[in-house]
Short mmCIF file of C-alpha atoms and ligand atoms in Angstrom, two decimals:
data_model
loop_
_atom_site.label_atom_id
_atom_site.label_comp_id
_atom_site.label_asym_id
_atom_site.label_seq_id
_atom_site.Cartn_x
_atom_site.Cartn_y
_atom_site.Cartn_z
CA MET R 275 32.60 -3.00 -15.20
CA THR R 276 29.74 -0.80 -13.94
CA GLU R 277 29.56 -0.12 -10.23
CA LYS R 278 27.01 -2.01 -8.19
CA ALA R 279 24.07 -0.06 -6.81
CA ASN R 280 23.97 0.59 -3.05
CA ILE R 281 20.72 -0.77 -1.70
CA VAL R 282 19.47 -0.49 1.87
CA VAL R 283 17.26 -3.38 3.02
CA ILE R 284 14.93 -2.46 5.87
CA GLY R 285 13.29 -5.12 8.02
CA THR R 286 9.87 -4.50 9.57
CA GLY R 287 8.67 -8.06 10.33
CA GLY R 288 5.98 -10.19 8.70
CA THR R 289 6.01 -13.72 7.32
CA ILE R 290 9.23 -13.02 5.46
CA ALA R 291 10.75 -12.81 8.96
CA GLY R 292 8.70 -15.72 10.28
CA GLN R 293 9.60 -19.17 11.51
CA GLY R 294 7.60 -22.40 11.70
CA LYS R 295 8.27 -25.56 13.70
CA ALA R 296 8.34 -27.80 10.62
CA ALA R 297 8.68 -27.43 6.87
CA ASN R 298 5.02 -28.27 6.35
CA ASN R 299 3.94 -25.33 8.51
CA THR R 300 3.12 -23.12 5.56
CA SER R 301 0.34 -21.29 7.41
CA ALA R 302 0.92 -21.95 11.14
CA TYR R 303 4.16 -20.24 12.22
CA VAL R 304 5.40 -17.32 14.27
CA CYS R 305 5.74 -14.05 12.36
CA SER R 306 8.34 -11.33 12.78
CA VAL R 307 11.14 -13.21 14.54
CA LEU R 308 14.07 -13.31 12.10
CA HIS R 309 16.42 -10.36 11.93
CA ILE R 310 16.83 -8.82 8.49
CA ASP R 311 20.51 -9.91 8.53
CA ASP R 312 19.40 -13.54 8.94
CA ILE R 313 16.95 -13.31 6.03
CA LEU R 314 19.63 -11.75 3.83
CA GLY R 315 21.95 -14.56 4.93
CA THR R 316 19.73 -16.99 3.01
CA ILE R 317 20.48 -15.24 -0.31
CA PRO R 318 24.27 -14.72 -0.45
CA HIS R 319 24.06 -14.48 -4.28
CA ALA R 320 22.15 -11.17 -3.87
CA SER R 321 25.49 -9.49 -3.23
CA ALA R 322 26.18 -9.92 -6.95
CA LEU R 323 23.20 -7.66 -7.67
CA ALA R 324 24.00 -4.80 -5.28
CA SER R 325 26.04 -3.66 -2.32
CA LEU R 326 23.68 -4.28 0.56
CA ARG R 327 23.24 -2.56 3.88
CA ALA R 328 20.63 -3.87 6.33
CA GLN R 329 18.57 -2.03 8.93
CA GLN R 330 16.03 -3.50 11.34
CA LEU R 331 13.46 -0.72 11.74
CA LEU R 332 10.48 -2.62 13.22
CA GLN R 333 9.72 -6.24 14.06
CA THR R 334 5.96 -6.71 13.93
CA GLY R 335 3.14 -7.98 11.76
CA SER R 336 1.80 -5.40 9.33
CA GLU R 337 -1.75 -5.88 10.66
CA ASN R 338 -0.52 -3.78 13.60
CA PHE R 339 0.62 -0.83 11.50
CA SER R 340 -1.01 2.44 12.55
CA ASN R 341 -0.66 5.82 10.87
CA GLU R 342 2.31 6.43 13.19
CA HIS R 343 4.05 3.34 11.82
CA LEU R 344 3.48 4.60 8.27
CA LEU R 345 5.06 7.93 9.18
CA GLU R 346 7.98 6.19 10.88
CA ILE R 347 8.65 3.94 7.89
CA GLY R 348 8.23 6.82 5.43
CA LYS R 349 10.56 9.18 7.28
CA SER R 350 13.16 6.49 7.74
CA VAL R 351 13.13 5.53 4.04
CA SER R 352 13.21 9.19 3.03
CA ARG R 353 16.31 9.80 5.20
CA MET R 354 18.00 6.82 3.55
CA LEU R 355 17.14 7.93 0.02
CA ALA R 356 18.56 11.40 0.71
CA ARG R 357 22.02 9.91 1.14
CA ASP R 358 24.41 10.01 -1.83
CA ASP R 359 25.63 6.51 -0.99
CA VAL R 360 22.12 4.97 -1.23
CA ASP R 361 20.67 4.21 -4.68
CA GLY R 362 17.45 2.52 -3.61
CA ALA R 363 15.58 0.83 -0.78
CA VAL R 364 13.90 -2.49 -0.16
CA ILE R 365 11.44 -2.79 2.71
CA ALA R 366 10.73 -6.32 3.96
CA HIS R 367 7.15 -6.11 5.23
CA GLY R 368 4.21 -8.28 6.25
CA THR R 369 1.93 -8.92 3.30
CA ASP R 370 -1.36 -8.16 5.06
CA THR R 371 -1.14 -4.38 4.65
CA ILE R 372 1.77 -4.18 2.22
CA GLU R 373 -0.46 -2.38 -0.29
CA GLU R 374 -1.26 0.39 2.18
CA THR R 375 2.32 1.12 3.24
CA ALA R 376 3.48 0.93 -0.37
CA TYR R 377 0.75 3.35 -1.54
CA PHE R 378 1.54 5.74 1.32
CA LEU R 379 5.21 5.79 0.25
CA HIS R 380 4.22 6.09 -3.43
CA LEU R 381 2.32 9.29 -2.61
CA THR R 382 4.68 10.90 -0.09
CA LEU R 383 8.31 10.10 -0.91
CA LYS R 384 10.17 12.79 -2.79
CA SER R 385 12.72 10.77 -4.70
CA THR R 386 13.14 9.02 -8.01
CA LYS R 387 15.28 6.32 -6.42
CA PRO R 388 13.61 2.89 -6.53
CA VAL R 389 11.68 1.79 -3.45
CA VAL R 390 10.45 -1.79 -3.37
CA VAL R 391 8.21 -3.22 -0.66
CA VAL R 392 8.41 -7.00 -0.42
CA GLY R 393 6.88 -9.75 1.66
CA SER R 394 6.30 -13.46 1.45
CA MET R 395 3.35 -15.73 1.90
CA ARG R 396 5.39 -18.54 3.49
CA PRO R 397 8.15 -18.17 6.07
CA PRO R 398 11.74 -19.06 5.14
CA SER R 399 11.36 -22.28 7.18
CA ALA R 400 8.45 -23.64 5.09
CA MET R 401 8.65 -25.91 2.09
CA SER R 402 8.20 -23.94 -1.14
CA SER R 403 8.80 -20.67 0.73
CA ASP R 404 8.70 -17.58 -1.45
CA ALA R 405 10.76 -15.54 1.04
CA ALA R 406 14.20 -15.94 -0.54
CA VAL R 407 13.13 -15.49 -4.15
CA ASN R 408 10.91 -12.52 -3.38
CA LEU R 409 13.66 -10.74 -1.47
CA TYR R 410 16.19 -11.55 -4.18
CA ASP R 411 13.83 -10.23 -6.85
CA ALA R 412 13.10 -7.10 -4.82
CA ILE R 413 16.83 -6.33 -4.54
CA ALA R 414 17.22 -6.94 -8.29
CA VAL R 415 14.39 -4.49 -8.99
CA ALA R 416 15.66 -1.84 -6.56
CA ALA R 417 19.18 -2.06 -7.99
CA HIS R 418 18.15 -1.71 -11.62
CA PRO R 419 18.12 1.71 -13.34
CA SER R 420 14.88 0.86 -15.18
CA SER R 421 13.07 1.00 -11.81
CA ARG R 422 13.88 4.70 -11.26
CA GLY R 423 11.14 7.31 -11.33
CA ILE R 424 8.14 4.97 -11.47
CA GLY R 425 7.09 5.22 -7.84
CA THR R 426 6.98 2.62 -5.11
CA LEU R 427 6.83 -0.98 -6.26
CA VAL R 428 5.69 -4.25 -4.70
CA VAL R 429 7.50 -7.38 -5.81
CA ALA R 430 6.11 -10.88 -5.27
CA ASN R 431 5.83 -14.12 -7.19
CA ASN R 432 8.20 -12.87 -9.93
CA GLU R 433 5.92 -9.90 -10.63
CA ILE R 434 6.52 -6.17 -10.25
CA HIS R 435 3.40 -4.26 -9.23
CA SER R 436 2.77 -0.56 -8.91
CA ALA R 437 1.95 0.41 -5.32
CA ARG R 438 -1.08 2.24 -6.64
CA ASP R 439 -2.71 -0.82 -8.09
CA VAL R 440 -1.61 -3.86 -6.13
CA MET R 441 -3.74 -5.62 -3.52
CA LYS R 442 -3.47 -8.81 -1.55
CA GLY R 443 -6.21 -11.00 -2.95
CA ASN R 444 -5.62 -14.36 -1.29
CA SER R 445 -4.96 -15.36 2.33
CA PHE R 446 -2.46 -18.22 1.83
CA LYS R 447 -1.43 -18.83 -1.76
CA ILE R 448 1.92 -17.69 -3.12
CA GLU R 449 0.02 -16.18 -6.02
CA ALA R 450 -1.65 -13.69 -3.68
CA PHE R 451 -1.08 -10.30 -5.27
CA ARG R 452 -2.95 -8.78 -8.12
CA SER R 453 -3.31 -5.44 -9.83
CA PRO R 454 -6.57 -4.84 -11.70
CA TYR R 455 -4.66 -3.66 -14.77
CA GLY R 456 -1.90 -6.27 -14.42
CA PRO R 457 1.65 -6.04 -13.09
CA LEU R 458 4.14 -3.54 -14.52
CA GLY R 459 6.50 -6.34 -15.35
CA TYR R 460 8.30 -9.52 -14.33
CA VAL R 461 11.57 -10.40 -12.67
CA ILE R 462 13.50 -13.29 -14.14
CA GLU R 463 16.87 -14.50 -12.84
CA GLY R 464 17.69 -11.16 -11.23
CA GLN R 465 16.53 -9.05 -14.21
CA PRO R 466 13.45 -6.82 -14.10
CA ARG R 467 11.51 -6.50 -17.34
CA TYR R 468 8.90 -3.75 -17.60
CA TYR R 469 5.97 -3.76 -20.02
CA ARG R 470 4.12 -0.66 -18.85
CA HIS R 471 4.44 2.32 -16.48
CA PRO R 472 2.05 3.96 -13.98
CA SER R 473 -0.03 6.74 -15.51
CA ARG R 474 -1.31 8.35 -12.28
CA ALA R 475 0.75 10.94 -10.34
CA HIS R 476 3.16 9.74 -7.64
CA THR R 477 6.30 10.68 -5.64
CA LEU R 478 7.68 13.98 -7.05
CA ALA R 479 4.35 14.85 -8.72
CA THR R 480 2.18 14.76 -5.57
CA SER R 481 1.49 17.60 -3.16
CA TRP R 482 2.55 15.64 -0.05
CA SER R 483 6.02 15.25 1.34
CA ILE R 484 6.82 12.72 4.03
CA GLU R 485 9.27 15.26 5.47
CA THR R 486 6.53 17.68 6.47
CA LEU R 487 3.80 15.24 7.45
CA ALA R 488 3.17 14.96 11.19
CA LEU R 489 -0.12 13.94 12.75
CA LEU R 490 -2.49 12.31 10.27
CA PRO R 491 -6.25 12.84 10.44
CA ARG R 492 -8.50 9.94 11.32
CA VAL R 493 -10.27 8.19 8.44
CA ASP R 494 -12.25 4.97 8.91
CA ILE R 495 -13.81 2.34 6.66
CA VAL R 496 -17.32 0.93 6.98
CA TYR R 497 -17.96 -2.34 5.13
CA ALA R 498 -21.50 -2.52 3.78
CA TYR R 499 -24.00 -5.40 3.92
CA GLY R 500 -27.74 -5.47 3.80
CA ALA R 501 -28.23 -5.86 7.55
CA LEU R 502 -25.84 -3.01 8.44
CA GLU R 503 -27.62 -0.71 10.90
CA PRO R 504 -27.51 3.10 10.76
CA GLU R 505 -26.34 3.07 14.40
CA ALA R 506 -23.13 1.29 13.37
CA VAL R 507 -22.45 4.00 10.78
CA SER R 508 -23.23 6.77 13.30
CA ALA R 509 -20.86 5.23 15.87
CA VAL R 510 -17.98 5.54 13.40
CA VAL R 511 -19.07 9.00 12.27
CA ALA R 512 -18.92 10.23 15.87
CA ARG R 513 -15.15 9.72 16.09
CA THR R 514 -13.75 10.26 12.62
CA GLN R 515 -12.96 12.96 10.08
CA GLY R 516 -13.47 10.84 6.99
CA LEU R 517 -15.47 7.73 6.23
CA ILE R 518 -14.84 5.36 3.36
CA TYR R 519 -18.13 3.61 2.71
CA ALA R 520 -17.25 0.27 1.11
CA GLY R 521 -20.61 -0.13 -0.54
CA THR R 522 -21.94 -3.19 -2.30
CA GLY R 523 -21.38 -3.46 -6.06
CA ASN R 524 -20.75 -0.08 -7.67
CA GLY R 525 -20.91 1.74 -4.34
CA ASN R 526 -24.56 1.17 -3.62
CA VAL R 527 -26.02 2.50 -0.38
CA ALA R 528 -28.97 0.73 1.23
CA ALA R 529 -32.05 2.97 1.46
CA HIS R 530 -32.08 2.79 5.27
CA LEU R 531 -28.47 4.04 5.48
CA ILE R 532 -28.72 7.11 3.25
CA GLN R 533 -29.80 9.44 6.04
CA ALA R 534 -26.98 8.30 8.36
CA LEU R 535 -24.43 9.07 5.64
CA ARG R 536 -26.07 12.42 4.89
CA ASP R 537 -26.01 13.23 8.61
CA ALA R 538 -22.30 12.45 8.61
CA VAL R 539 -21.75 15.22 6.06
CA GLY R 540 -23.85 17.50 8.25
CA ARG R 541 -21.40 16.82 11.09
CA GLY R 542 -18.43 17.76 8.91
CA VAL R 543 -17.33 14.19 8.16
CA HIS R 544 -16.25 13.52 4.58
CA VAL R 545 -18.02 10.49 3.13
CA VAL R 546 -16.45 8.63 0.23
CA ARG R 547 -18.65 6.24 -1.70
CA ALA R 548 -16.46 3.23 -2.60
CA SER R 549 -16.96 -0.41 -3.52
CA ARG R 550 -16.33 -3.56 -1.54
CA THR R 551 -15.85 -5.58 -4.77
CA GLY R 552 -12.08 -5.03 -4.94
CA SER R 553 -11.97 -3.49 -8.41
CA GLY R 554 -13.95 -1.34 -10.83
CA ILE R 555 -15.18 2.25 -10.91
CA VAL R 556 -17.71 4.00 -8.69
CA LEU R 557 -19.31 6.51 -11.02
CA ARG R 558 -19.99 9.94 -9.53
CA ASN R 559 -23.74 10.71 -9.45
CA GLY R 560 -24.32 7.22 -10.83
CA ALA R 561 -25.98 5.00 -8.23
CA GLN R 562 -26.51 7.98 -5.88
CA PRO R 563 -26.84 11.77 -6.31
CA ASP R 564 -23.40 12.48 -4.81
CA ASP R 565 -23.41 16.20 -5.65
CA ALA R 566 -26.73 16.69 -3.88
CA TYR R 567 -25.61 14.76 -0.80
CA GLY R 568 -22.11 16.24 -0.58
CA TRP R 569 -20.49 12.80 -0.89
CA LEU R 570 -17.19 12.05 -2.58
CA THR R 571 -16.67 9.09 -4.92
CA VAL R 572 -13.61 6.92 -5.00
CA GLU R 573 -13.11 6.46 -8.76
CA ASP R 574 -11.37 3.06 -8.96
CA GLN R 575 -9.46 2.75 -5.70
CA ILE R 576 -10.08 -0.04 -3.16
CA PRO R 577 -11.31 1.03 0.31
CA SER R 578 -8.00 0.43 2.15
CA LYS R 579 -6.13 2.67 -0.29
CA ALA R 580 -8.96 5.20 -0.44
CA ARG R 581 -8.38 5.56 3.31
CA ILE R 582 -4.71 6.41 2.70
CA LEU R 583 -5.64 8.90 -0.02
CA LEU R 584 -8.32 10.69 1.99
CA THR R 585 -6.06 10.76 5.06
CA LEU R 586 -3.37 12.55 3.04
CA ALA R 587 -5.85 14.82 1.27
CA LEU R 588 -7.34 15.98 4.57
CA THR R 589 -3.92 17.17 5.73
CA GLN R 590 -4.22 19.91 3.07
CA THR R 591 -7.85 20.71 2.39
CA ASP R 592 -11.42 20.41 3.54
CA ASP R 593 -12.85 21.60 0.24
CA LEU R 594 -15.15 19.03 -1.37
CA GLN R 595 -14.21 19.77 -4.97
CA THR R 596 -10.50 19.70 -4.26
CA LEU R 597 -10.92 16.42 -2.39
CA GLN R 598 -12.77 14.93 -5.36
CA THR R 599 -9.96 15.89 -7.74
CA VAL R 600 -7.54 13.98 -5.49
CA PHE R 601 -9.42 10.75 -6.21
CA GLU R 602 -9.23 11.44 -9.92
CA ARG R 603 -5.54 12.42 -9.96
CA TYR R 604 -3.82 9.71 -7.89
N1 LIG P 170 1.34 -11.04 10.28
C1 LIG P 170 1.08 -10.86 8.89
C2 LIG P 170 1.70 -9.57 8.41
O1 LIG P 170 2.76 -9.22 8.88
C3 LIG P 170 1.66 -12.00 8.15
C4 LIG P 170 1.29 -11.99 6.71
C5 LIG P 170 2.48 -12.05 5.81
O2 LIG P 170 3.50 -11.40 6.03
O3 LIG P 170 2.36 -12.75 4.81
O4 LIG P 170 1.16 -8.90 7.58
#
């Protein structure tokens, strides 16, 4: 008989730790109240998959997660992974910003051990809750050798997603997570099955290490619409180091906003032309002359993850060309 993997399960709050008054409260409930031990208590059969150790790190909704929370989660997971008696980690997390935390870990952890971030769309108290099955699947994925060396994963609705690609695309349905190029695989009855692997650099192949990261630079997102005023852009520019411009369509910039974004560059703020559509490519020097304006382009990343990427990139360089290569590499 092969030995069971040792998996640490870290609680941070979210719907997976939530509780409603009645079973039909699938959307109205209190988040972040159940201890990770209590959630694990609902899936006793998970002990057949792995030897489990639980840790309650935080107890709050992921909409509250600042850069400091990301650092705290990352450093805590990294410490766990460094131990010889830990083979992988599962992080129970709110779903709202699960993609951001997962991507941050994907880019900064220095380990090949599996890390799975998991949440649920319905609390354990609700009818048709996905909390138990998602956590069970996440443990199955973290415990399985086929999950090693492929970066941080997000597991939900029987799917395994790469942290790079996944985004929350629905506010209440169980089928809320999607990756533009599809999931990496499925989980069925405690068995992960992979059909593809991430092609972009992650974990050991990145230039960031969670161990050496301290204060993170400020990067903000501006969401574009036709009536957006230049003053709103300038107000953000005045207090940030990087600005992700979530433009319409393929990163279009309204004519009356071009000067405000050019002025931002003049003030030393890095401007990234992105798209608010949720998928697709923003082509450099396509809709706008990015080289001439000193703007960066996002490639295919969504604005919330472009923020994570630029935040990390700015810890190491201010050079425009180097920053652009970051968007093409990760
Ligand atoms: N408070 C939200 C969060 O923690 C709940 C959303 C969820 O977990 O599904 O992100």
